[in-house]
Protein backbone atom coordinates (compact mmCIF):
# COMPACT_ATOMS: atom_id res chain seq x y z
CA UNK A 1 0.00 0.00 0.00
CA UNK A 2 1.36 3.37 -1.00
CA UNK A 3 2.08 6.17 1.48
CA UNK A 4 -0.61 8.30 -0.18
CA UNK A 5 -3.21 5.62 0.58
CA UNK A 6 -2.07 5.46 4.24
CA UNK A 7 -2.40 9.22 4.54
CA UNK A 8 -5.85 9.02 2.98
CA UNK A 9 -7.00 6.39 5.52
CA UNK A 10 -5.51 8.37 8.46
CA UNK A 11 -7.14 11.59 7.30
CA UNK A 12 -10.55 10.04 6.81
CA UNK A 13 -10.54 8.32 10.22
CA UNK A 14 -9.20 11.21 12.32
CA UNK A 15 -12.40 13.34 12.38
CA UNK A 16 -14.46 10.35 13.52
CA UNK A 17 -12.00 9.44 16.29
CA UNK A 18 -11.77 13.06 17.42
CA UNK A 19 -15.57 13.38 17.53
CA UNK A 20 -15.87 10.17 19.53
CA UNK A 21 -13.29 11.37 22.04
CA UNK A 22 -15.06 14.73 22.35
CA UNK A 23 -18.42 13.08 22.96
CA UNK A 24 -16.87 10.77 25.58
CA UNK A 25 -15.23 13.66 27.46
CA UNK A 26 -18.41 15.73 27.17
CA UNK A 27 -20.47 12.87 28.58
CA UNK A 28 -17.94 12.19 31.34
CA UNK A 29 -18.01 15.78 32.55
CA UNK A 30 -21.82 15.85 32.47
CA UNK A 31 -21.89 12.67 34.57
CA UNK A 32 -19.45 14.16 37.09
CA UNK A 33 -21.52 17.35 37.40
CA UNK A 34 -24.69 15.29 37.86
CA UNK A 35 -23.00 13.02 40.42
CA UNK A 36 -21.79 16.05 42.37
CA UNK A 37 -25.30 17.51 42.30
CA UNK A 38 -26.89 14.30 43.59
CA UNK A 39 -24.23 13.67 46.24
CA UNK A 40 -24.41 17.12 47.81
CA UNK A 41 -28.15 17.77 47.66
CA UNK A 42 -30.79 16.08 49.79
CA UNK A 43 -34.48 16.62 50.21
CA UNK A 44 -35.41 17.55 46.63
CA UNK A 45 -37.99 14.79 46.15
CA UNK A 46 -39.24 15.22 49.71
CA UNK A 47 -39.82 18.91 49.09
CA UNK A 48 -41.67 18.14 45.85
CA UNK A 49 -43.87 15.58 47.61
CA UNK A 50 -44.61 17.97 50.47
CA UNK A 51 -45.69 20.76 48.11
CA UNK A 52 -47.86 18.37 46.11
CA UNK A 53 -49.56 16.92 49.19
CA UNK A 54 -50.26 20.41 50.56
CA UNK A 55 -51.54 21.63 47.16
CA UNK A 56 -49.12 24.55 46.89
CA UNK A 57 -48.54 25.06 43.15
CA UNK A 58 -47.61 28.71 43.74
CA UNK A 59 -44.51 27.42 45.59
CA UNK A 60 -43.92 24.23 43.61
CA UNK A 61 -43.65 25.90 40.18
CA UNK A 62 -41.01 28.50 41.18
CA UNK A 63 -39.12 25.80 43.12
CA UNK A 64 -38.90 23.45 40.12
CA UNK A 65 -38.06 26.42 37.85
CA UNK A 66 -35.14 27.46 40.07
CA UNK A 67 -33.81 23.91 40.04
CA UNK A 68 -34.12 23.69 36.24
CA UNK A 69 -32.27 26.99 35.79
CA UNK A 70 -29.66 25.87 38.33
CA UNK A 71 -28.89 22.65 36.44
CA UNK A 72 -28.63 24.54 33.15
CA UNK A 73 -26.43 27.18 34.83
CA UNK A 74 -24.09 24.49 36.15
CA UNK A 75 -23.61 23.12 32.63
CA UNK A 76 -23.00 26.62 31.26
CA UNK A 77 -20.41 27.22 33.98
CA UNK A 78 -18.79 23.82 33.46
CA UNK A 79 -18.36 24.27 29.69
CA UNK A 80 -17.70 28.02 29.58
CA UNK A 81 -15.02 28.54 26.87
CA UNK A 82 -13.56 31.60 28.61
CA UNK A 83 -11.00 30.01 30.94
CA UNK A 84 -10.89 32.79 33.54
CA UNK A 85 -14.68 33.04 33.74
CA UNK A 86 -14.94 29.26 33.99
CA UNK A 87 -12.43 29.23 36.86
CA UNK A 88 -14.34 32.08 38.54
CA UNK A 89 -17.59 30.11 38.53
CA UNK A 90 -15.72 26.93 39.48
CA UNK A 91 -14.33 28.58 42.61
CA UNK A 92 -17.69 30.06 43.70
CA UNK A 93 -19.69 26.91 42.98
CA UNK A 94 -17.12 24.67 44.69
CA UNK A 95 -17.02 26.96 47.73
CA UNK A 96 -20.81 27.10 48.02
CA UNK A 97 -21.03 23.33 47.63
CA UNK A 98 -18.38 22.61 50.26
CA UNK A 99 -19.89 25.04 52.79
CA UNK A 100 -23.44 23.77 52.39
CA UNK A 101 -22.46 20.10 52.44
CA UNK A 102 -19.98 20.57 55.29
CA UNK A 103 -22.52 22.34 57.49
CA UNK A 104 -25.06 19.60 56.76
CA UNK A 105 -22.57 16.94 57.87
CA UNK A 106 -21.57 18.80 61.03
CA UNK A 107 -25.03 19.86 62.22
CA UNK A 108 -27.34 17.35 60.51
CA UNK A 109 -29.41 20.29 59.31
CA UNK A 110 -29.48 22.59 56.30
CA UNK A 111 -27.64 25.89 56.35
CA UNK A 112 -30.00 28.85 56.71
CA UNK A 113 -29.62 32.62 56.86
CA UNK A 114 -30.04 32.44 60.64
CA UNK A 115 -27.21 29.91 60.86
CA UNK A 116 -24.90 32.21 58.90
CA UNK A 117 -25.75 35.08 61.22
CA UNK A 118 -25.13 32.78 64.17
CA UNK A 119 -21.78 31.62 62.77
CA UNK A 120 -20.73 35.21 62.08
CA UNK A 121 -21.43 36.24 65.65
CA UNK A 122 -19.55 33.19 66.93
CA UNK A 123 -16.62 33.55 64.49
CA UNK A 124 -14.16 33.79 67.37
CA UNK A 125 -14.99 30.12 68.04
CA UNK A 126 -13.77 29.06 64.58
CA UNK A 127 -10.60 27.50 65.97
CA UNK A 128 -12.38 25.35 68.53
CA UNK A 129 -15.14 24.44 66.07
CA UNK A 130 -12.63 23.34 63.41
CA UNK A 131 -10.89 21.22 66.04
CA UNK A 132 -14.17 19.60 67.07
CA UNK A 133 -15.27 18.95 63.47
CA UNK A 134 -11.82 18.40 61.94
CA UNK A 135 -12.95 15.32 60.00
CA UNK A 136 -15.80 17.26 58.40
CA UNK A 137 -13.49 20.18 57.57
CA UNK A 138 -11.06 17.89 55.74
CA UNK A 139 -13.87 16.19 53.83
CA UNK A 140 -15.32 19.58 52.88
CA UNK A 141 -11.89 20.72 51.64
CA UNK A 142 -11.59 17.53 49.57
CA UNK A 143 -15.07 18.16 48.16
CA UNK A 144 -14.08 21.74 47.29
CA UNK A 145 -11.00 20.51 45.41
CA UNK A 146 -13.01 17.87 43.54
CA UNK A 147 -15.82 20.28 42.64
CA UNK A 148 -13.37 22.92 41.47
CA UNK A 149 -11.58 20.39 39.25
CA UNK A 150 -14.87 19.19 37.76
CA UNK A 151 -15.90 22.71 36.72
CA UNK A 152 -12.47 24.19 35.98
CA UNK A 153 -11.22 21.55 33.53
CA UNK A 154 -12.74 21.86 30.06
CA UNK A 155 -11.69 19.00 27.73
CA UNK A 156 -14.03 20.05 24.92
CA UNK A 157 -13.04 22.25 22.01
CA UNK A 158 -16.24 24.01 21.00
CA UNK A 159 -17.14 25.19 17.53
CA UNK A 160 -17.74 28.90 16.80
CA UNK A 161 -21.54 28.75 17.18
CA UNK A 162 -21.42 26.86 20.51
CA UNK A 163 -18.81 29.28 21.85
CA UNK A 164 -21.01 32.27 20.98
CA UNK A 165 -24.04 30.81 22.80
CA UNK A 166 -22.05 29.75 25.85
CA UNK A 167 -20.62 33.26 26.12
CA UNK A 168 -24.07 34.81 25.75
CA UNK A 169 -25.22 32.82 28.79
CA UNK A 170 -21.95 33.24 30.69
CA UNK A 171 -23.67 34.95 33.65
CA UNK A 172 -26.59 32.51 33.88
CA UNK A 173 -25.18 31.02 37.15
CA UNK A 174 -25.95 34.37 38.81
CA UNK A 175 -29.70 33.85 38.18
CA UNK A 176 -30.29 31.02 40.73
CA UNK A 177 -28.20 32.97 43.29
CA UNK A 178 -30.42 36.04 42.80
CA UNK A 179 -33.60 33.95 42.79
CA UNK A 180 -32.78 32.08 46.01
CA UNK A 181 -31.56 35.30 47.64
CA UNK A 182 -34.77 37.09 46.66
CA UNK A 183 -36.94 34.34 48.14
CA UNK A 184 -34.94 34.33 51.38
CA UNK A 185 -35.19 38.12 51.63
CA UNK A 186 -38.96 38.16 50.99
CA UNK A 187 -39.54 35.34 53.48
CA UNK A 188 -37.49 37.00 56.21
CA UNK A 189 -34.72 34.40 56.22
CA UNK A 190 -36.72 31.32 55.20
CA UNK A 191 -37.42 29.66 51.86
CA UNK A 192 -34.01 28.08 51.21
CA UNK A 193 -35.05 24.53 52.11
CA UNK A 194 -33.74 21.89 49.64
CA UNK A 195 -32.42 24.50 47.21
CA UNK A 196 -29.31 23.51 45.17
CA UNK A 197 -26.27 23.75 47.45
CA UNK A 198 -24.16 24.92 44.51
CA UNK A 199 -25.91 28.31 44.75
CA UNK A 200 -27.81 28.36 48.06
CA UNK A 201 -24.81 29.11 50.30
CA UNK A 202 -23.80 32.03 48.06
CA UNK A 203 -27.33 33.45 48.13
CA UNK A 204 -27.68 33.04 51.89
CA UNK A 205 -24.29 34.66 52.52
CA UNK A 206 -25.15 37.61 50.28
CA UNK A 207 -28.53 38.24 51.94
CA UNK A 208 -27.12 37.87 55.46
CA UNK A 209 -24.10 40.04 54.66
CA UNK A 210 -26.34 42.78 53.28
CA UNK A 211 -28.54 42.60 56.36
CA UNK A 212 -25.54 42.91 58.69
CA UNK A 213 -24.15 45.86 56.71
CA UNK A 214 -27.42 47.74 56.18
CA UNK A 215 -29.13 47.22 59.55
CA UNK A 216 -27.28 49.03 62.34
CA UNK A 217 -28.23 48.23 65.96
CA UNK A 218 -31.53 49.77 67.10
CA UNK A 219 -31.67 51.93 70.22
CA UNK A 220 -32.88 50.12 73.32
CA UNK A 221 -35.85 51.47 75.23
CA UNK A 222 -35.47 52.60 78.83
CA UNK A 223 -36.72 50.63 81.81
CA UNK A 224 -40.22 51.86 82.68
CA UNK A 225 -40.71 49.42 85.57
CA UNK A 226 -40.30 50.79 89.09
CA UNK A 227 -38.75 48.40 91.65
CA UNK A 228 -40.73 47.45 94.73
CA UNK A 229 -39.44 49.27 97.79
CA UNK A 230 -40.06 46.21 99.96
CA UNK A 231 -37.67 43.44 100.94
CA UNK A 232 -35.56 41.98 98.14
CA UNK A 233 -32.94 39.32 97.59
CA UNK A 234 -29.57 40.95 98.21
CA UNK A 235 -27.39 38.57 96.17
CA UNK A 236 -28.50 37.23 92.77
CA UNK A 237 -26.39 34.81 90.73
CA UNK A 238 -27.38 33.78 87.21
CA UNK A 239 -25.19 30.77 86.39
CA UNK A 240 -25.29 29.82 82.71
CA UNK A 241 -23.93 26.38 81.85
CA UNK A 242 -22.72 25.33 78.42
CA UNK A 243 -23.83 22.44 76.20
CA UNK A 244 -25.97 20.88 78.94
CA UNK A 245 -29.23 19.25 77.86
CA UNK A 246 -32.22 20.43 79.86
CA UNK A 247 -33.50 16.88 80.28
CA UNK A 248 -30.17 15.77 81.79
CA UNK A 249 -29.90 18.53 84.42
CA UNK A 250 -32.53 20.11 86.64
CA UNK A 251 -34.06 20.57 90.07
CA UNK A 252 -36.97 18.10 89.90
CA UNK A 253 -36.57 14.76 91.76
CA UNK A 254 -36.39 12.76 88.52
CA UNK A 255 -33.06 14.40 87.65
CA UNK A 256 -30.92 11.73 89.30
CA UNK A 257 -27.77 12.91 87.48
CA UNK A 258 -27.78 16.26 89.31
CA UNK A 259 -28.56 15.36 92.97
CA UNK A 260 -26.98 18.57 94.33
CA UNK A 261 -29.33 20.68 92.20
CA UNK A 262 -32.31 18.61 93.39
CA UNK A 263 -31.26 19.04 97.01
CA UNK A 264 -30.96 22.81 96.55
CA UNK A 265 -34.17 23.21 94.55
CA UNK A 266 -35.67 25.71 97.00
CA UNK A 267 -32.76 28.11 96.38
CA UNK A 268 -32.66 27.77 92.60
CA UNK A 269 -34.61 28.94 89.57
CA UNK A 270 -34.12 26.48 86.71
CA UNK A 271 -35.00 27.92 83.31
CA UNK A 272 -34.68 24.47 81.71
CA UNK A 273 -35.53 24.37 78.02
CA UNK A 274 -36.91 27.91 78.02
CA UNK A 275 -33.63 29.56 77.02
CA UNK A 276 -32.55 27.01 74.38
CA UNK A 277 -33.12 29.39 71.50
CA UNK A 278 -30.67 27.73 69.11
CA UNK A 279 -27.98 25.11 68.82
CA UNK A 280 -25.30 27.71 69.61
CA UNK A 281 -25.20 29.14 73.11
CA UNK A 282 -24.98 32.81 72.15
CA UNK A 283 -28.71 32.76 71.30
CA UNK A 284 -29.50 31.47 74.78
CA UNK A 285 -27.24 34.11 76.31
CA UNK A 286 -28.98 36.80 74.26
CA UNK A 287 -32.42 35.59 75.37
CA UNK A 288 -31.33 35.86 79.00
CA UNK A 289 -29.43 39.16 78.82
CA UNK A 290 -31.84 41.02 76.52
CA UNK A 291 -35.02 40.02 78.39
CA UNK A 292 -36.52 38.60 75.21
CA UNK A 293 -40.28 38.38 74.75
CA UNK A 294 -41.18 34.99 73.24
CA UNK A 295 -44.09 36.57 71.31
CA UNK A 296 -41.73 38.96 69.53
CA UNK A 297 -38.26 37.41 69.73
CA UNK A 298 -36.32 39.29 67.06
CA UNK A 299 -37.63 42.80 67.75
CA UNK A 300 -37.50 42.46 71.53
CA UNK A 301 -33.95 41.07 71.44
CA UNK A 302 -32.86 44.23 69.62
CA UNK A 303 -34.86 46.85 71.51
CA UNK A 304 -35.66 45.62 75.03
CA UNK A 305 -33.72 46.94 78.02
CA UNK A 306 -30.92 44.57 79.03
CA UNK A 307 -30.81 42.63 82.27
CA UNK A 308 -28.14 45.12 83.40
CA UNK A 309 -30.61 47.99 82.96
CA UNK A 310 -33.13 46.27 85.21
CA UNK A 311 -30.49 45.32 87.79
CA UNK A 312 -29.11 48.84 88.00
CA UNK A 313 -32.61 50.33 88.20
CA UNK A 314 -33.23 48.03 91.19
CA UNK A 315 -30.03 49.24 92.85
CA UNK A 316 -27.76 46.25 92.23
CA UNK A 317 -24.06 46.34 91.45
CA UNK A 318 -23.62 44.41 88.18
CA UNK A 319 -20.97 41.74 87.56
CA UNK A 320 -20.26 39.69 84.44
CA UNK A 321 -17.92 36.67 84.39
CA UNK A 322 -17.09 34.83 81.16
CA UNK A 323 -15.23 31.52 81.45
CA UNK A 324 -15.42 31.00 77.66
CA UNK A 325 -13.25 34.00 76.80
CA UNK A 326 -10.09 31.94 76.33
CA UNK A 327 -10.64 31.68 72.57
CA UNK A 328 -11.29 35.41 72.04
CA UNK A 329 -8.42 37.36 70.52
CA UNK A 330 -9.94 40.86 70.46
CA UNK A 331 -9.05 43.55 72.97
CA UNK A 332 -12.66 43.97 74.12
CA UNK A 333 -13.07 40.21 74.86
CA UNK A 334 -16.74 40.38 73.86
CA UNK A 335 -18.92 37.58 72.51
CA UNK A 336 -22.52 36.33 72.51
CA UNK A 337 -23.80 39.55 70.87
CA UNK A 338 -22.34 41.75 73.62
CA UNK A 339 -21.37 45.27 72.50
CA UNK A 340 -19.23 47.99 74.05
CA UNK A 341 -22.45 49.86 74.85
CA UNK A 342 -23.73 46.88 76.85
CA UNK A 343 -20.34 46.37 78.50
CA UNK A 344 -20.46 49.96 79.77
CA UNK A 345 -23.49 49.00 81.90
CA UNK A 346 -21.48 46.34 83.77
CA UNK A 347 -19.70 47.51 86.91
CA UNK A 348 -17.28 44.58 87.13
CA UNK A 349 -16.33 42.72 83.92
CA UNK A 350 -14.26 39.50 84.14
CA UNK A 351 -13.06 37.72 80.97
CA UNK A 352 -11.16 34.58 82.04
CA UNK A 353 -8.24 34.07 79.67
CA UNK A 354 -4.82 32.43 79.61
CA UNK A 355 -5.92 29.45 81.70
CA UNK A 356 -6.49 25.80 80.80
CA UNK A 357 -10.06 25.05 79.73
CA UNK A 358 -10.34 22.46 82.50
CA UNK A 359 -9.53 25.18 85.08
CA UNK A 360 -11.75 27.96 83.68
CA UNK A 361 -14.83 27.13 85.77
CA UNK A 362 -12.77 26.91 88.96
CA UNK A 363 -11.54 30.45 88.26
CA UNK A 364 -15.14 31.50 87.61
CA UNK A 365 -16.36 30.16 90.96
CA UNK A 366 -13.48 31.87 92.76
CA UNK A 367 -14.55 35.21 91.27
CA UNK A 368 -18.20 34.49 92.13
CA UNK A 369 -17.24 33.84 95.77
CA UNK A 370 -15.16 37.02 95.86
CA UNK A 371 -17.96 39.18 94.41
CA UNK A 372 -20.61 37.66 96.70
CA UNK A 373 -18.45 38.42 99.71
CA UNK A 374 -18.45 42.15 98.98
CA UNK A 375 -21.03 44.23 100.87
CA UNK A 376 -24.23 45.49 99.25
CA UNK A 377 -26.67 44.08 96.70
CA UNK A 378 -25.05 42.46 93.65
CA UNK A 379 -26.31 40.88 90.45
CA UNK A 380 -23.85 38.38 88.92
CA UNK A 381 -24.18 36.84 85.47
CA UNK A 382 -21.62 34.02 85.18
CA UNK A 383 -21.11 32.23 81.86
CA UNK A 384 -19.49 28.82 82.50
CA UNK A 385 -17.17 27.04 80.10
CA UNK A 386 -19.09 23.87 81.00
CA UNK A 387 -18.99 21.12 78.41
CA UNK A 388 -18.11 23.40 75.52
CA UNK A 389 -16.42 21.67 72.64
CA UNK A 390 -13.74 20.33 72.40
CA UNK A 391 -15.32 18.45 75.31
CA UNK A 392 -12.16 16.62 76.38
CA UNK A 393 -10.52 19.92 77.27
CA UNK A 394 -13.29 20.85 79.74
CA UNK A 395 -12.02 18.48 82.44
CA UNK A 396 -8.76 16.98 83.65
CA UNK A 397 -7.72 13.75 81.93
CA UNK A 398 -7.93 11.90 85.25
CA UNK A 399 -11.65 12.72 85.42
CA UNK A 400 -12.45 10.87 82.20
CA UNK A 401 -14.51 8.16 83.90
CA UNK A 402 -16.74 7.33 80.94
CA UNK A 403 -15.27 6.07 77.68
CA UNK A 404 -14.89 6.50 74.79
CA UNK A 405 -14.48 10.27 74.96
CA UNK A 406 -14.69 12.59 71.96
CA UNK A 407 -10.91 12.63 71.63
Coordinates of C-alpha atoms in Angstrom, one line a residue, residues 22 27 71 118 136 139 148 200 218 222 244 250 313 322 356:
X22 CA -15.1 14.7 22.3
X27 CA -20.5 12.9 28.6
X71 CA -28.9 22.7 36.4
X118 CA -25.1 32.8 64.2
X136 CA -15.8 17.3 58.4
X139 CA -13.9 16.2 53.8
X148 CA -13.4 22.9 41.5
X200 CA -27.8 28.4 48.1
X218 CA -31.5 49.8 67.1
X222 CA -35.5 52.6 78.8
X244 CA -26.0 20.9 78.9
X250 CA -32.5 20.1 86.6
X313 CA -32.6 50.3 88.2
X322 CA -17.1 34.8 81.2
X356 CA -6.5 25.8 80.8

